[in-house]
mmCIF file of C-alpha atoms in Angstrom:
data_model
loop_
_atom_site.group_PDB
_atom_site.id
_atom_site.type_symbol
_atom_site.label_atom_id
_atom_site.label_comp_id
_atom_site.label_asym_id
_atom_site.label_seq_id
_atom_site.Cartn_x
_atom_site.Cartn_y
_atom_site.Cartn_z
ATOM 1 C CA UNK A 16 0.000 0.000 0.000
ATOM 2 C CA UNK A 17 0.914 3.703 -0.814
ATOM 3 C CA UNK A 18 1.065 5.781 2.120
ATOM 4 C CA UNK A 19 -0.883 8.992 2.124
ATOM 5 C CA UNK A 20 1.314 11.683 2.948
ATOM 6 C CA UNK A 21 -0.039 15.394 4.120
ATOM 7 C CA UNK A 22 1.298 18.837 3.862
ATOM 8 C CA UNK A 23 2.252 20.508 6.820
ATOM 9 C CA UNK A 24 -0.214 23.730 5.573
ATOM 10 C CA UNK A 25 -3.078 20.912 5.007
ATOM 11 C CA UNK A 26 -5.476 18.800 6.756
ATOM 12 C CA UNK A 27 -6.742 16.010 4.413
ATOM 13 C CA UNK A 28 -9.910 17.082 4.986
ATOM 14 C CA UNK A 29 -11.012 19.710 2.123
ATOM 15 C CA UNK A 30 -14.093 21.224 4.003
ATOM 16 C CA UNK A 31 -12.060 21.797 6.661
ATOM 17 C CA UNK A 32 -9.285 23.131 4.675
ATOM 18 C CA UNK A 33 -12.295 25.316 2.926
ATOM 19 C CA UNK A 34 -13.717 26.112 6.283
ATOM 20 C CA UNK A 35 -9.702 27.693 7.146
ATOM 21 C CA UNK A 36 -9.038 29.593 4.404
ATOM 22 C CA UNK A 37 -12.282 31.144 4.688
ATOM 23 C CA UNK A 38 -11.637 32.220 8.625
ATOM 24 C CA UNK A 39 -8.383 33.547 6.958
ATOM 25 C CA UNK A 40 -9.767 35.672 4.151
ATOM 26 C CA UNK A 41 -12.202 36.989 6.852
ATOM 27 C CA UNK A 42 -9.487 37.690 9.480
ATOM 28 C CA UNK A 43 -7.346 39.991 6.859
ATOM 29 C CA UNK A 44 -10.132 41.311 5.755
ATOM 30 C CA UNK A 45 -10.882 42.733 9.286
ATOM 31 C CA UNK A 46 -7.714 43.573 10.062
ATOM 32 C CA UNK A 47 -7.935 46.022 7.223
ATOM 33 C CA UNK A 48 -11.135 47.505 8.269
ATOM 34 C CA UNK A 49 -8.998 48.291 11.535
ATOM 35 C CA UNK A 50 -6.414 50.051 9.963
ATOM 36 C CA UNK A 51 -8.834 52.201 8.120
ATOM 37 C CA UNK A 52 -10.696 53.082 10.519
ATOM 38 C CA UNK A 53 -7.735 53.689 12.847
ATOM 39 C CA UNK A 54 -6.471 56.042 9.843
ATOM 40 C CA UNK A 55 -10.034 57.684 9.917
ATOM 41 C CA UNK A 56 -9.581 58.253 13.826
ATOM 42 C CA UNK A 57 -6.220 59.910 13.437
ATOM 43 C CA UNK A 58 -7.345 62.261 11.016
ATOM 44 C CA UNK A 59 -10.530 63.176 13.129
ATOM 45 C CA UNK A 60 -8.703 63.813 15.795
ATOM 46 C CA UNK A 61 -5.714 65.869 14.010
ATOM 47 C CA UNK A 62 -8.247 68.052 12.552
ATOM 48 C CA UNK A 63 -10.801 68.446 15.824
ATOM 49 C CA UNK A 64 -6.710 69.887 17.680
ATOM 50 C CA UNK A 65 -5.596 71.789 14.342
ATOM 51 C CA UNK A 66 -7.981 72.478 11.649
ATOM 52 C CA UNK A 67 -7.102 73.029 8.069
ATOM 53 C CA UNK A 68 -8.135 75.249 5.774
ATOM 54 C CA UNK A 69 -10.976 73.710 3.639
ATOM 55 C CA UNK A 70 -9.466 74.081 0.574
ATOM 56 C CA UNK A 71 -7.857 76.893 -1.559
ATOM 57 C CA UNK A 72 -9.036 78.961 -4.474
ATOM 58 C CA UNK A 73 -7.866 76.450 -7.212
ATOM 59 C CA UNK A 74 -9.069 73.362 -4.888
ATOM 60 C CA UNK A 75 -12.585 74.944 -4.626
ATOM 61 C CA UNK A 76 -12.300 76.166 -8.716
ATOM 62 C CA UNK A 77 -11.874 72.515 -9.156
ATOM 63 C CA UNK A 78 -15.125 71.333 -6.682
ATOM 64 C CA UNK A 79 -17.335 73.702 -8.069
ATOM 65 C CA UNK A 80 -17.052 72.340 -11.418
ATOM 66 C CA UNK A 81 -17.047 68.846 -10.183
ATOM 67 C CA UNK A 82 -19.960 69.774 -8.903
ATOM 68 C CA UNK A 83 -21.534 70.894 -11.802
ATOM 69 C CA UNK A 84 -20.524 67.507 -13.744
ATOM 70 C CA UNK A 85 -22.145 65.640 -11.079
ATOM 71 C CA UNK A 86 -25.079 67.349 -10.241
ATOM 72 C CA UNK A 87 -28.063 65.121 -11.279
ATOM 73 C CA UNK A 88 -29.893 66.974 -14.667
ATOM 74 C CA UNK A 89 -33.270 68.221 -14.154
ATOM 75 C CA UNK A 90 -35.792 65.380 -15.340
ATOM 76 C CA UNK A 91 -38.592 66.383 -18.199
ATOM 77 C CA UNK A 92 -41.663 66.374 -16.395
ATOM 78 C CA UNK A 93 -43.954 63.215 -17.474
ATOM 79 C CA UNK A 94 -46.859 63.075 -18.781
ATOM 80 C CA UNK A 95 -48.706 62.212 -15.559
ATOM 81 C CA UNK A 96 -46.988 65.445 -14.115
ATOM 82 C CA UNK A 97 -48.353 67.394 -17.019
ATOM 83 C CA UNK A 98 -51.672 66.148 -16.755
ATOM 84 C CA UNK A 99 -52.069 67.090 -12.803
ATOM 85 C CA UNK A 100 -50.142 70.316 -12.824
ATOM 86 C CA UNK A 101 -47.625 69.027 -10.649
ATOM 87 C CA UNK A 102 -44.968 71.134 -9.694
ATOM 88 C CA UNK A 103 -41.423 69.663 -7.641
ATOM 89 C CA UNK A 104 -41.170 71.064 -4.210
ATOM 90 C CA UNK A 105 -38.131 72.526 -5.005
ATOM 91 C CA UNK A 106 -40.698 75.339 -7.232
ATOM 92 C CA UNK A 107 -42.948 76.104 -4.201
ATOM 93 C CA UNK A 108 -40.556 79.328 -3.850
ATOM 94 C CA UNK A 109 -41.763 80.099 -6.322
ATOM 95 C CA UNK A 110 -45.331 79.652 -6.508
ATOM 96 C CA UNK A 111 -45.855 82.005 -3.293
ATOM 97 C CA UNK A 112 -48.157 84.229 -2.748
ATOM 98 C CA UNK A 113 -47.912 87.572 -1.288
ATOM 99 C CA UNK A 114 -50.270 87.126 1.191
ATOM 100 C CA UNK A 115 -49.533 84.966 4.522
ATOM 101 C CA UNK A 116 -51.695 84.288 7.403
ATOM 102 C CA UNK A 117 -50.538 83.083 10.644
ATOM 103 C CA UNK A 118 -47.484 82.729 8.948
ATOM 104 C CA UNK A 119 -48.914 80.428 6.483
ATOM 105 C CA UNK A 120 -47.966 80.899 2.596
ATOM 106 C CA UNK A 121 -50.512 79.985 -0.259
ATOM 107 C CA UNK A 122 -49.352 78.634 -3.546
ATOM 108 C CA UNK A 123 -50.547 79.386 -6.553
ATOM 109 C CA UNK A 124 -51.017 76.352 -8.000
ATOM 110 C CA UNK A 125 -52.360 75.893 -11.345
ATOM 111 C CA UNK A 126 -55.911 74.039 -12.169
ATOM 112 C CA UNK A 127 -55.032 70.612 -12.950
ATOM 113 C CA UNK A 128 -54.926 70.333 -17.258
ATOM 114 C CA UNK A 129 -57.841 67.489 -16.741
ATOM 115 C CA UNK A 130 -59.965 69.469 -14.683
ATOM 116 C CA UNK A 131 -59.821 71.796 -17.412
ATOM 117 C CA UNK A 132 -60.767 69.919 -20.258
ATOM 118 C CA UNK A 133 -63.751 68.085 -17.962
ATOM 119 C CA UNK A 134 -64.803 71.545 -17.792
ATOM 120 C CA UNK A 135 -64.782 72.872 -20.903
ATOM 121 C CA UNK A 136 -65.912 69.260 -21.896
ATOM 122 C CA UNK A 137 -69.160 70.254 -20.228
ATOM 123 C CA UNK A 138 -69.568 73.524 -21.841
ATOM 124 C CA UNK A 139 -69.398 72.213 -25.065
ATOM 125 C CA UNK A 140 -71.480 69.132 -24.397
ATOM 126 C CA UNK A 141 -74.263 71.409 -22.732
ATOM 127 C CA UNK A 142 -73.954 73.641 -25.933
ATOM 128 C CA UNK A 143 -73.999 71.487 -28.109
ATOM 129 C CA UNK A 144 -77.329 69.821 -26.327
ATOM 130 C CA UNK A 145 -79.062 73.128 -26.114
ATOM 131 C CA UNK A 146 -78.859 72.962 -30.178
ATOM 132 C CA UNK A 147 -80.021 69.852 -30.984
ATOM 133 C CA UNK A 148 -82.779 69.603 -28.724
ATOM 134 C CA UNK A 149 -84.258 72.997 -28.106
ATOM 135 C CA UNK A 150 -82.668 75.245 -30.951
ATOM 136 C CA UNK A 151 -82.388 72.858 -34.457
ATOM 137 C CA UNK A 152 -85.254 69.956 -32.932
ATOM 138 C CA UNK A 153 -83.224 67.308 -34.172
ATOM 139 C CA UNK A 154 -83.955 65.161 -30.880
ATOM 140 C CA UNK A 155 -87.507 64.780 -28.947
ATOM 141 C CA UNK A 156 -87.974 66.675 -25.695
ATOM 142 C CA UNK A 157 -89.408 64.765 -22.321
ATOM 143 C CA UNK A 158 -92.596 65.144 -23.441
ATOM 144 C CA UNK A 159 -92.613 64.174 -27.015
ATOM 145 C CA UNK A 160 -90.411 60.815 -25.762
ATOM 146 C CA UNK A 161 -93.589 60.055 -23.565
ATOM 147 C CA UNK A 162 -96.230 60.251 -26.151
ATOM 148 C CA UNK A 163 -93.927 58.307 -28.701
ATOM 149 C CA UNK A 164 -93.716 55.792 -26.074
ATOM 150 C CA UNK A 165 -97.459 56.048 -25.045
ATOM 151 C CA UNK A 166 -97.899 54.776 -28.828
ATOM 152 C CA UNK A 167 -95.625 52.202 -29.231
ATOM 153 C CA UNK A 168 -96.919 50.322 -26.137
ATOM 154 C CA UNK A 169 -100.245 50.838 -27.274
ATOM 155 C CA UNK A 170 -99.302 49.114 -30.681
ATOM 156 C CA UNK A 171 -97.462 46.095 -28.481
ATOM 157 C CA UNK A 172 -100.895 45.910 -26.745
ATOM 158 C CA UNK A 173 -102.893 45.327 -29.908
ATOM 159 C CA UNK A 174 -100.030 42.542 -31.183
ATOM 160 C CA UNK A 175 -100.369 40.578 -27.741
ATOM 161 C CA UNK A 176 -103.618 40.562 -28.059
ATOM 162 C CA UNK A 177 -103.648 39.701 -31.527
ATOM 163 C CA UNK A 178 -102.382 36.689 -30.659
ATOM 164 C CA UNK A 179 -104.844 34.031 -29.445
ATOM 165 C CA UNK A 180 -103.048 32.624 -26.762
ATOM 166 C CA UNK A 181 -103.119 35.660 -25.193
ATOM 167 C CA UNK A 182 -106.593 37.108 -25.190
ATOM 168 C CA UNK A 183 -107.621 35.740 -21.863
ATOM 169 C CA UNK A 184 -105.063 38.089 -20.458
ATOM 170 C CA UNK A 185 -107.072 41.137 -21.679
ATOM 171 C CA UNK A 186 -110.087 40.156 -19.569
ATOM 172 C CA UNK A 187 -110.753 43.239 -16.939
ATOM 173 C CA UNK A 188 -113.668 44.499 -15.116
ATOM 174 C CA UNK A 189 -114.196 46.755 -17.634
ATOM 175 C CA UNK A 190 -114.740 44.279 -20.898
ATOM 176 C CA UNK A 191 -115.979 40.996 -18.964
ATOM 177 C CA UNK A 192 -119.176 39.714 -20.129
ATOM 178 C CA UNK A 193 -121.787 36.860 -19.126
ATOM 179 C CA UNK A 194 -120.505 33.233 -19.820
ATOM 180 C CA UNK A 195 -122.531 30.155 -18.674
ATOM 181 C CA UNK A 196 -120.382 27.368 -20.821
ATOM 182 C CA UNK A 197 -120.204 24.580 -18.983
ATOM 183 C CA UNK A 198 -115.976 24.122 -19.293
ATOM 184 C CA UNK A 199 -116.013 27.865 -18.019
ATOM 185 C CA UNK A 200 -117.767 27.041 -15.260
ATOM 186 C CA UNK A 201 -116.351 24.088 -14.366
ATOM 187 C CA UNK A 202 -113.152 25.624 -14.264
ATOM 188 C CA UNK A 203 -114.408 28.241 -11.792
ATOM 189 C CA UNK A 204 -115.529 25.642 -9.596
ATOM 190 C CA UNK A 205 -112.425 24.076 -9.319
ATOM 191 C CA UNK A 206 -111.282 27.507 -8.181
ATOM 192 C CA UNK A 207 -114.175 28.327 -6.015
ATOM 193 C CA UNK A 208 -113.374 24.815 -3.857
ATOM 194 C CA UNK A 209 -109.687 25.883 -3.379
ATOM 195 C CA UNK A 210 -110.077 29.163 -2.545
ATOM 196 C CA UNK A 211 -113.583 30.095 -1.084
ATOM 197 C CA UNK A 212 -115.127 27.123 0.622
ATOM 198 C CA UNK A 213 -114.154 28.432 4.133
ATOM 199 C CA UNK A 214 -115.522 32.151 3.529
ATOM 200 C CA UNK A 215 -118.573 31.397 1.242
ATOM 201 C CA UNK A 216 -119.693 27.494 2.192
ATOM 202 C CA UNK A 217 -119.291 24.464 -0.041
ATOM 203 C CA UNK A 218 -122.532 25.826 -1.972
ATOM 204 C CA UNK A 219 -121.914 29.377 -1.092
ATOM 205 C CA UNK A 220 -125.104 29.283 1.377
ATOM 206 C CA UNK A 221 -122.170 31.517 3.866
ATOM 207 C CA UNK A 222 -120.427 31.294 6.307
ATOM 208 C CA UNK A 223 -118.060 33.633 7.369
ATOM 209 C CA UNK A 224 -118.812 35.464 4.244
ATOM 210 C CA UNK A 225 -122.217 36.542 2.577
ATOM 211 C CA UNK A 226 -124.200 33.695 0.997
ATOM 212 C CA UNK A 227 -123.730 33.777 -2.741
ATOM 213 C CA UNK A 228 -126.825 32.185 -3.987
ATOM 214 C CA UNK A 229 -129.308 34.628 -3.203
ATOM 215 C CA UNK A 230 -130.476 38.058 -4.924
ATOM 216 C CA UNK A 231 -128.700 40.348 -2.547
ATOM 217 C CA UNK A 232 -124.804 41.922 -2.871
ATOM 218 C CA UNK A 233 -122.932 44.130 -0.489
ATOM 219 C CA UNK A 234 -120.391 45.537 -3.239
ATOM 220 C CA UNK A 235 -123.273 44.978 -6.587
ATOM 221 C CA UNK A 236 -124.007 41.645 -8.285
ATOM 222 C CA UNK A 237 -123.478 42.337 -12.062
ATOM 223 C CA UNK A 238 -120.480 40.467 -13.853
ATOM 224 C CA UNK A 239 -118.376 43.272 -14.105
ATOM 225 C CA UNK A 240 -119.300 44.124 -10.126
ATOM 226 C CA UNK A 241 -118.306 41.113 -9.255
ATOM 227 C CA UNK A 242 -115.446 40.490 -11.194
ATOM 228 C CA UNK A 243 -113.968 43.421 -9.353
ATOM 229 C CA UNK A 244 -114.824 42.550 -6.112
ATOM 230 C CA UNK A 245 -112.906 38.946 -6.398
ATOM 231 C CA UNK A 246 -110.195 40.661 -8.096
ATOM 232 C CA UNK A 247 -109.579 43.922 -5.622
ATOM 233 C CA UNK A 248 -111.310 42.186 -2.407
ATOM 234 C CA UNK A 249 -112.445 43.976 0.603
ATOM 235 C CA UNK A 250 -109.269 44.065 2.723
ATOM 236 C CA UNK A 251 -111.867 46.359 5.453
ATOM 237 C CA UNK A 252 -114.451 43.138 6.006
ATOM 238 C CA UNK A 253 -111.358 40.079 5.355
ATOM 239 C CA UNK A 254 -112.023 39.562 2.042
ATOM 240 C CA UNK A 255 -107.892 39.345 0.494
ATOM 241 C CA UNK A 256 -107.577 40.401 -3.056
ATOM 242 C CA UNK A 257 -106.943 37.492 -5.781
ATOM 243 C CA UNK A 258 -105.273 39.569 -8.521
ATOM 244 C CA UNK A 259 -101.838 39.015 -7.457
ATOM 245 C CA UNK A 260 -102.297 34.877 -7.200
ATOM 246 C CA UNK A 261 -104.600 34.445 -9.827
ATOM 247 C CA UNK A 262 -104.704 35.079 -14.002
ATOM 248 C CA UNK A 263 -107.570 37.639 -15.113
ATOM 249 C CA UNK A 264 -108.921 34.402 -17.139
ATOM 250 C CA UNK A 265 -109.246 32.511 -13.982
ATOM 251 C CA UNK A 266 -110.675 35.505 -12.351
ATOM 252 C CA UNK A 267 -113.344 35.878 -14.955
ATOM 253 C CA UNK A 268 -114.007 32.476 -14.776
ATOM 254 C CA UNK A 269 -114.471 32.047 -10.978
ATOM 255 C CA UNK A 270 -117.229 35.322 -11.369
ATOM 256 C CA UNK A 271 -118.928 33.111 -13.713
ATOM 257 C CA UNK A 272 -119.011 30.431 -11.674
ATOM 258 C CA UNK A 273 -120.346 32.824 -8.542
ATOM 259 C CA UNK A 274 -122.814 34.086 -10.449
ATOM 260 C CA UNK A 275 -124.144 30.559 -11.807
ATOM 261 C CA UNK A 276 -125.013 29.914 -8.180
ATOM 262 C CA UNK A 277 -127.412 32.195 -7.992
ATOM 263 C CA UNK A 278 -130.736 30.857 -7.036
ATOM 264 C CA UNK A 279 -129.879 27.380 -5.872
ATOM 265 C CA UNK A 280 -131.165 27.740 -2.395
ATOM 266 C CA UNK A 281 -128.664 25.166 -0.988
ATOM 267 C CA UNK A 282 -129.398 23.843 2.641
ATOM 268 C CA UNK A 283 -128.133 26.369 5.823
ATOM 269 C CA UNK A 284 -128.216 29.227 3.629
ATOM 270 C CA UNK A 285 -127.177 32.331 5.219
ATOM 271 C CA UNK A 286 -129.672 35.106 5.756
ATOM 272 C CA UNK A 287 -129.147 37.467 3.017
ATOM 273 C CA UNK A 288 -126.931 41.031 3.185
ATOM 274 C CA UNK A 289 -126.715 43.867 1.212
ATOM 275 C CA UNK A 290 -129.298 44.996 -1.468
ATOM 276 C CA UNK A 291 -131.586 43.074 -3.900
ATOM 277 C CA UNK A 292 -130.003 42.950 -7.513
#
């Protein structure tokens, strides 16, 4: 076998050897830092006993124009600083007014350049509305918007109920009319058992409510009378209204059905209210 032989400067080991010349580097680097800075004491202290003339005429001839050559150049304003009008605080000298108070300056500052245009923006916009609407008529006032709309939904009125599927949505207490066919009435039953059976009796004889089958009515007993009491109620005696949770077609067709029970005298009838139709 060879034998490993080592240096008298090395250990074998290279992290360790790393580690060491590392701490080595950083020792003369700090013992440099301490002669600098024991340099920088001496000189404090040489100049705090026995101060020196700053410099002479040709040594400050020479700063000044250093000076110059490294004094930063004034920066071109951008175009954010353009737009707001701002000014570098170095320029509030001069933007100073005359006048203090309480030994507080005002600056005249500039409107902002968007402030400006916004401004004169509105101007124009307000002149140029003033024109169209009230001085050459090209556009419609308020009013003339309002009527031109009163006649367009009254032409989308006639084309829904043009259409067929639609026309029981036009029924109102103002255009109903007497129907006795038998699937319009048995439709309004259906409704009547849901809805008034526990006001108005099975048969409408009354209960809580008036009786239905007789010739007398608080609120009027024509269709169009009773059509609008079922759809607007009578919120003052408990009677809710039903236009809100029922169609005008199945409100026309429960009236028809209220008024085809006129006249059955069912059993337990209530005595009768109101006045004689």
């Amino acid at each position: 076998m060879k034998e490993v032989t080592t240096s008298a400067w090395f250990t074998g080991s290279i992290s360790t050897d790393l580690v060491i010349c590392m701490l080595l580097i950083f020792a003369v680097l700090l013992l440099w830092v301490a002669l600098l800075l024991s340099r920088v004491i001496k000189l404090y202290i040489t100049e705090k006993i026995n101060p020196q003339p700053f410099a002479s005429a040709a040594e400050k001839a020479a700063l000044e124009s250093l000076k110059v050559v490294l004094e930063p150049k004034i920066k071109k304003p951008s175009i954010w600083e353009k737009l707001m009008q701002l000014k570098p605080l170095e320029q509030e000298k001069d933007l100073m007014m005359d006048h203090k108070f309480d030994g507080i300056a005002e600056l005249d500052n500039p409107t902002p350049a968007w402030f400006m245009v916004l401004f004169y923006g509105t101007i124009i916009f307000a002149f140029a509305y003033m024109m169209n609407y009230h001085v050459l008529g090209y556009g419609m006032s308020q009013d003339e918007e309002y009527a031109a709309e009163l006649v367009q939904a009254e032409e989308a009125k006639i084309a829904f109920l043009a259409n067929p599927a639609n026309a029981g949505m036009a029924v109102n207490e103002n255009n109903i009319e007497d129907n006795n066919e038998p699937a319009v009435l048995q439709k309004g039953a259906a409704l009547y058992a849901g809805r008034c059976t526990p006001c108005h009796g099975e048969h409408g004889e009354g209960i809580v409510g008036p009786n239905l089958t007789d010739e007398y009515w608080l609120h009027g007993g024509t269709v169009k009378e009773v059509f609008k009491t079922i759809k607007y109620g009578v919120p003052d005696k408990g009677m809710v209204p039903w236009e809100k949770s029922l169609s005008p077609q199945q409100l026309s067709d429960l009236t028809h059905y209220v008024l085809s029970l006129q006249g059955t005298n069912p059993a337990g009838a209530k005595a009768p209210q109101g006045n004689k139709m």
